[in-house]
Amino acid sequence: AQSVTQLDSQVPVFEEAPVELRCNYSSSVSVYLFWYVQYPNQGLQLLLKYLSGSTLVKGINGFEAEFNKSQTSFHLRKPSVHISDTAEYFCAVRKNNAGNMLTFGGGTRLMVKP
Amino acid sequence: GAVVSQHPSRVICKSGTSVKIECRSLDFQATTMFWYRQFPKQSLMLMATSNEGSKATYEQGVEKDKFLINHASLTLSTLTVTSAHPEDSSFYICSAPKQALNTEAFFGQGTRLTVV
């Protein structure tokens, strides 16, 4: 079985400050890793994904994430956040050898303050 | 990019009635779709996997007679909440993987169901 842990349920940060949202996973097999963003009462939008290759992945809206196999982590970062980045962020994993089912972390609410 | 459309976005219904939620893949065919439920301030929990032309696969603890899933075509899956009760109030989200890019799932906009 695989699991995803997002260590922080809420992250308050001031506008233009850097932010890191943490994600750790456990799996007995290789996985694909994803970060999604959810705005209120909306579905999920893909921010970025790691499939293979370079461990540093760049996504939309200035976000990036780094896959660390030894630490089984996939933390999301942005050097300077905006008010509009306030949303719920979900880390997800999918086994790369079967199916398309995603396992989600508990989510992290990013609250950007002026 | 691939688009998944979910309808309705919001619905309010009376206890005891049934509600149907549609999930459509607009520019690709999806033999598999996933239905998730999300409680306030919580993560998405997979309810069931919808398979075109065959029965859905339900996750443990999900009542298949209460949450009826039909995947009659390659672009449409429906979730019907039967005899709805207030505890069924939740945010329901569907997703579909695009087979040519089978490493990514595309999500619908979600449906906010309120049972009064």
mmCIF file of C-alpha atoms in Angstrom:
data_model
loop_
_atom_site.group_PDB
_atom_site.id
_atom_site.type_symbol
_atom_site.label_atom_id
_atom_site.label_comp_id
_atom_site.label_asym_id
_atom_site.label_seq_id
_atom_site.Cartn_x
_atom_site.Cartn_y
_atom_site.Cartn_z
ATOM 1 C CA ALA A 1 0.000 0.000 0.000
ATOM 2 C CA GLN A 2 1.068 3.547 -0.514
ATOM 3 C CA SER A 3 0.397 6.615 1.560
ATOM 4 C CA VAL A 4 0.971 10.325 1.300
ATOM 5 C CA THR A 5 1.600 12.667 4.214
ATOM 6 C CA GLN A 6 1.392 16.411 4.041
ATOM 7 C CA LEU A 7 2.926 17.519 7.270
ATOM 8 C CA ASP A 8 1.292 20.937 7.501
ATOM 9 C CA SER A 9 -2.464 21.358 7.353
ATOM 10 C CA GLN A 10 -2.137 25.136 7.149
ATOM 11 C CA VAL A 11 0.697 27.413 6.110
ATOM 12 C CA PRO A 12 0.263 31.155 6.659
ATOM 13 C CA VAL A 13 2.738 33.350 4.841
ATOM 14 C CA PHE A 14 3.074 36.995 3.893
ATOM 15 C CA GLU A 15 2.852 38.112 0.302
ATOM 16 C CA GLU A 16 6.167 38.005 -1.612
ATOM 17 C CA ALA A 17 7.694 35.640 0.943
ATOM 18 C CA PRO A 18 8.987 32.208 -0.075
ATOM 19 C CA VAL A 19 7.017 29.114 0.813
ATOM 20 C CA GLU A 20 7.575 25.373 1.022
ATOM 21 C CA LEU A 21 4.745 22.861 1.320
ATOM 22 C CA ARG A 22 5.971 19.485 2.481
ATOM 23 C CA CYS A 23 4.993 16.099 1.142
ATOM 24 C CA ASN A 24 6.318 12.683 2.065
ATOM 25 C CA TYR A 25 5.190 9.384 0.663
ATOM 26 C CA SER A 26 5.639 5.716 1.306
ATOM 27 C CA SER A 27 5.455 3.032 -1.334
ATOM 28 C CA SER A 28 6.991 -0.337 -1.978
ATOM 29 C CA VAL A 29 7.176 0.370 -5.707
ATOM 30 C CA SER A 30 8.193 3.278 -7.892
ATOM 31 C CA VAL A 31 5.636 6.038 -8.132
ATOM 32 C CA TYR A 32 4.709 9.088 -10.108
ATOM 33 C CA LEU A 33 4.246 12.233 -8.019
ATOM 34 C CA PHE A 34 1.884 15.149 -8.490
ATOM 35 C CA TRP A 35 0.917 18.440 -6.926
ATOM 36 C CA TYR A 36 -2.584 19.798 -7.467
ATOM 37 C CA VAL A 37 -4.160 23.109 -6.453
ATOM 38 C CA GLN A 38 -7.805 23.535 -5.532
ATOM 39 C CA TYR A 39 -9.545 26.899 -5.328
ATOM 40 C CA PRO A 40 -12.790 27.156 -3.299
ATOM 41 C CA ASN A 41 -15.640 25.109 -4.721
ATOM 42 C CA GLN A 42 -13.617 24.057 -7.721
ATOM 43 C CA GLY A 43 -11.981 20.913 -8.989
ATOM 44 C CA LEU A 44 -8.271 20.206 -8.974
ATOM 45 C CA GLN A 45 -5.750 21.773 -11.297
ATOM 46 C CA LEU A 46 -2.407 20.148 -11.948
ATOM 47 C CA LEU A 47 0.545 22.274 -10.840
ATOM 48 C CA LEU A 48 3.346 19.892 -11.756
ATOM 49 C CA LYS A 49 4.328 16.261 -11.904
ATOM 50 C CA TYR A 50 7.386 14.056 -11.587
ATOM 51 C CA LEU A 51 7.543 11.020 -13.826
ATOM 52 C CA SER A 52 11.263 10.441 -14.317
ATOM 53 C CA GLY A 53 14.456 12.262 -15.207
ATOM 54 C CA SER A 54 15.459 15.512 -13.531
ATOM 55 C CA THR A 55 14.464 15.577 -9.895
ATOM 56 C CA LEU A 56 13.667 19.292 -10.018
ATOM 57 C CA VAL A 57 10.338 19.846 -11.666
ATOM 58 C CA LYS A 58 8.964 23.221 -12.671
ATOM 59 C CA GLY A 59 5.243 23.800 -12.903
ATOM 60 C CA ILE A 60 2.731 26.517 -13.543
ATOM 61 C CA ASN A 61 2.355 29.766 -11.595
ATOM 62 C CA GLY A 62 6.031 29.798 -10.609
ATOM 63 C CA PHE A 63 5.892 26.644 -8.502
ATOM 64 C CA GLU A 64 8.560 23.960 -8.480
ATOM 65 C CA ALA A 65 9.113 20.713 -6.608
ATOM 66 C CA GLU A 66 12.051 18.464 -5.966
ATOM 67 C CA PHE A 67 11.854 14.707 -5.851
ATOM 68 C CA ASN A 68 14.123 13.224 -3.204
ATOM 69 C CA LYS A 69 14.119 9.457 -3.430
ATOM 70 C CA SER A 70 16.242 8.823 -0.359
ATOM 71 C CA GLN A 71 13.942 10.941 1.794
ATOM 72 C CA THR A 72 10.798 9.893 -0.100
ATOM 73 C CA SER A 73 9.797 13.513 -0.335
ATOM 74 C CA PHE A 74 8.352 15.807 -2.987
ATOM 75 C CA HIS A 75 8.188 19.253 -1.426
ATOM 76 C CA LEU A 76 6.563 22.123 -3.296
ATOM 77 C CA ARG A 77 8.220 25.531 -3.327
ATOM 78 C CA LYS A 78 7.665 29.021 -4.618
ATOM 79 C CA PRO A 79 10.212 31.823 -4.123
ATOM 80 C CA SER A 80 7.637 34.611 -3.868
ATOM 81 C CA VAL A 81 3.944 34.055 -3.285
ATOM 82 C CA HIS A 82 0.982 36.208 -4.278
ATOM 83 C CA ILE A 83 -2.389 36.718 -2.658
ATOM 84 C CA SER A 84 -3.877 34.737 -5.532
ATOM 85 C CA ASP A 85 -1.902 31.663 -4.461
ATOM 86 C CA THR A 86 -4.220 31.271 -1.470
ATOM 87 C CA ALA A 87 -5.754 27.843 -2.006
ATOM 88 C CA GLU A 88 -5.644 24.203 -0.950
ATOM 89 C CA TYR A 89 -2.707 22.186 -2.248
ATOM 90 C CA PHE A 90 -2.705 18.427 -2.574
ATOM 91 C CA CYS A 91 0.197 16.081 -3.085
ATOM 92 C CA ALA A 92 -0.647 12.801 -4.801
ATOM 93 C CA VAL A 93 1.106 9.634 -5.869
ATOM 94 C CA ARG A 94 0.320 6.988 -8.407
ATOM 95 C CA LYS A 95 1.977 3.629 -8.837
ATOM 96 C CA ASN A 96 3.817 3.549 -12.116
ATOM 97 C CA ASN A 97 3.143 -0.082 -12.795
ATOM 98 C CA ALA A 98 -0.615 -0.303 -12.649
ATOM 99 C CA GLY A 99 -3.737 1.729 -13.198
ATOM 100 C CA ASN A 100 -4.358 5.427 -12.940
ATOM 101 C CA MET A 101 -5.611 5.708 -9.395
ATOM 102 C CA LEU A 102 -4.222 8.560 -7.318
ATOM 103 C CA THR A 103 -3.655 8.513 -3.581
ATOM 104 C CA PHE A 104 -3.914 11.977 -2.072
ATOM 105 C CA GLY A 105 -2.332 13.573 0.930
ATOM 106 C CA GLY A 106 -4.483 15.387 3.445
ATOM 107 C CA GLY A 107 -3.951 18.751 1.816
ATOM 108 C CA THR A 108 -2.265 21.966 2.913
ATOM 109 C CA ARG A 109 -4.100 25.249 3.033
ATOM 110 C CA LEU A 110 -1.807 28.042 1.923
ATOM 111 C CA MET A 111 -2.949 31.392 3.284
ATOM 112 C CA VAL A 112 -1.144 34.379 1.811
ATOM 113 C CA LYS A 113 -1.534 37.564 3.820
ATOM 114 C CA PRO A 114 -0.922 41.098 2.574
ATOM 115 C CA GLY B 1 -5.395 20.434 -22.859
ATOM 116 C CA ALA B 2 -7.803 17.690 -21.933
ATOM 117 C CA VAL B 3 -11.044 18.823 -20.364
ATOM 118 C CA VAL B 4 -13.401 17.049 -18.022
ATOM 119 C CA SER B 5 -16.768 18.668 -17.437
ATOM 120 C CA GLN B 6 -18.885 17.928 -14.391
ATOM 121 C CA HIS B 7 -22.517 18.935 -14.005
ATOM 122 C CA PRO B 8 -24.188 20.336 -11.991
ATOM 123 C CA SER B 9 -21.730 22.438 -10.028
ATOM 124 C CA ARG B 10 -24.199 22.874 -7.177
ATOM 125 C CA VAL B 11 -27.371 21.063 -6.235
ATOM 126 C CA ILE B 12 -29.711 21.250 -3.296
ATOM 127 C CA CYS B 13 -32.190 18.435 -2.810
ATOM 128 C CA LYS B 14 -34.638 17.216 -0.220
ATOM 129 C CA SER B 15 -33.986 14.168 1.921
ATOM 130 C CA GLY B 16 -35.183 10.995 0.277
ATOM 131 C CA THR B 17 -34.755 12.172 -3.276
ATOM 132 C CA SER B 18 -32.091 11.077 -5.743
ATOM 133 C CA VAL B 19 -29.506 13.241 -7.461
ATOM 134 C CA LYS B 20 -27.552 12.488 -10.614
ATOM 135 C CA ILE B 21 -24.130 13.975 -11.272
ATOM 136 C CA GLU B 22 -22.577 13.793 -14.728
ATOM 137 C CA CYS B 23 -18.923 13.638 -15.658
ATOM 138 C CA ARG B 24 -17.943 14.073 -19.301
ATOM 139 C CA SER B 25 -14.618 13.921 -21.051
ATOM 140 C CA LEU B 26 -14.961 16.597 -23.713
ATOM 141 C CA ASP B 27 -12.064 15.974 -26.067
ATOM 142 C CA PHE B 28 -10.937 12.444 -25.340
ATOM 143 C CA GLN B 29 -12.338 9.030 -24.601
ATOM 144 C CA ALA B 30 -12.098 7.706 -21.088
ATOM 145 C CA THR B 31 -12.583 4.013 -20.460
ATOM 146 C CA THR B 32 -12.003 4.663 -16.788
ATOM 147 C CA MET B 33 -13.211 7.482 -14.591
ATOM 148 C CA PHE B 34 -12.827 8.000 -10.865
ATOM 149 C CA TRP B 35 -15.306 9.415 -8.378
ATOM 150 C CA TYR B 36 -14.039 11.146 -5.254
ATOM 151 C CA ARG B 37 -15.758 12.601 -2.233
ATOM 152 C CA GLN B 38 -14.350 15.493 -0.265
ATOM 153 C CA PHE B 39 -15.554 16.581 3.148
ATOM 154 C CA PRO B 40 -14.911 20.168 4.297
ATOM 155 C CA LYS B 41 -11.262 20.861 4.945
ATOM 156 C CA GLN B 42 -10.337 17.279 4.139
ATOM 157 C CA SER B 43 -8.643 15.451 1.314
ATOM 158 C CA LEU B 44 -10.209 13.582 -1.552
ATOM 159 C CA MET B 45 -11.306 10.056 -0.820
ATOM 160 C CA LEU B 46 -11.752 7.673 -3.718
ATOM 161 C CA MET B 47 -15.272 6.268 -3.776
ATOM 162 C CA ALA B 48 -15.247 4.133 -6.878
ATOM 163 C CA THR B 49 -13.681 3.450 -10.245
ATOM 164 C CA SER B 50 -16.096 3.685 -13.144
ATOM 165 C CA ASN B 51 -15.418 1.305 -16.025
ATOM 166 C CA GLU B 52 -16.988 1.757 -19.443
ATOM 167 C CA GLY B 53 -19.221 -1.145 -20.318
ATOM 168 C CA SER B 54 -18.830 -2.978 -17.027
ATOM 169 C CA LYS B 55 -19.596 -2.651 -13.352
ATOM 170 C CA ALA B 56 -17.929 -0.042 -11.238
ATOM 171 C CA THR B 57 -15.396 -1.004 -8.609
ATOM 172 C CA TYR B 58 -16.223 0.430 -5.201
ATOM 173 C CA GLU B 59 -13.820 1.191 -2.404
ATOM 174 C CA GLN B 60 -14.297 -0.458 0.945
ATOM 175 C CA GLY B 61 -17.059 1.126 2.954
ATOM 176 C CA VAL B 62 -18.821 2.749 -0.007
ATOM 177 C CA GLU B 63 -22.407 1.542 -0.467
ATOM 178 C CA LYS B 64 -22.856 0.548 -4.086
ATOM 179 C CA ASP B 65 -26.642 0.620 -3.803
ATOM 180 C CA LYS B 66 -26.550 4.166 -2.527
ATOM 181 C CA PHE B 67 -24.010 5.522 -4.957
ATOM 182 C CA LEU B 68 -24.982 4.158 -8.348
ATOM 183 C CA ILE B 69 -22.412 4.546 -11.086
ATOM 184 C CA ASN B 70 -23.091 4.158 -14.767
ATOM 185 C CA HIS B 71 -20.435 4.445 -17.471
ATOM 186 C CA ALA B 72 -22.497 3.880 -20.574
ATOM 187 C CA SER B 73 -20.209 5.539 -23.085
ATOM 188 C CA LEU B 74 -16.556 6.404 -23.523
ATOM 189 C CA THR B 75 -17.195 10.035 -22.647
ATOM 190 C CA LEU B 76 -19.784 9.918 -19.881
ATOM 191 C CA SER B 77 -19.964 8.545 -16.369
ATOM 192 C CA THR B 78 -22.783 9.320 -13.955
ATOM 193 C CA LEU B 79 -22.987 9.110 -10.196
ATOM 194 C CA THR B 80 -26.478 8.893 -8.704
ATOM 195 C CA VAL B 81 -26.888 9.470 -5.001
ATOM 196 C CA THR B 82 -30.056 7.565 -4.161
ATOM 197 C CA SER B 83 -32.384 8.381 -1.273
ATOM 198 C CA ALA B 84 -30.113 11.187 -0.218
ATOM 199 C CA HIS B 85 -29.730 12.160 3.426
ATOM 200 C CA PRO B 86 -28.092 15.192 5.019
ATOM 201 C CA GLU B 87 -24.965 13.149 5.777
ATOM 202 C CA ASP B 88 -24.503 12.687 2.028
ATOM 203 C CA SER B 89 -23.914 16.405 1.708
ATOM 204 C CA SER B 90 -20.415 16.791 0.380
ATOM 205 C CA PHE B 91 -18.258 17.859 -2.553
ATOM 206 C CA TYR B 92 -18.065 15.197 -5.244
ATOM 207 C CA ILE B 93 -15.322 15.283 -7.876
ATOM 208 C CA CYS B 94 -14.733 13.088 -10.894
ATOM 209 C CA SER B 95 -11.512 12.554 -12.781
ATOM 210 C CA ALA B 96 -10.498 10.819 -15.974
ATOM 211 C CA PRO B 97 -7.075 9.834 -17.234
ATOM 212 C CA LYS B 98 -6.349 10.617 -20.862
ATOM 213 C CA GLN B 99 -5.010 7.350 -22.183
ATOM 214 C CA ALA B 100 -2.455 8.909 -24.475
ATOM 215 C CA LEU B 101 -1.110 10.678 -21.413
ATOM 216 C CA ASN B 102 -1.992 7.997 -18.949
ATOM 217 C CA THR B 103 0.165 9.387 -16.227
ATOM 218 C CA GLU B 104 -2.107 12.337 -15.569
ATOM 219 C CA ALA B 105 -5.702 12.557 -14.443
ATOM 220 C CA PHE B 106 -7.924 15.477 -15.385
ATOM 221 C CA PHE B 107 -10.516 16.630 -12.896
ATOM 222 C CA GLY B 108 -14.003 17.958 -13.225
ATOM 223 C CA GLN B 109 -15.043 21.158 -11.513
ATOM 224 C CA GLY B 110 -16.754 19.290 -8.700
ATOM 225 C CA THR B 111 -20.362 19.202 -7.495
ATOM 226 C CA ARG B 112 -21.445 20.665 -4.177
ATOM 227 C CA LEU B 113 -24.365 18.549 -2.953
ATOM 228 C CA THR B 114 -26.489 19.828 -0.101
ATOM 229 C CA VAL B 115 -29.269 17.626 1.210
ATOM 230 C CA VAL B 116 -31.869 19.416 3.315
#
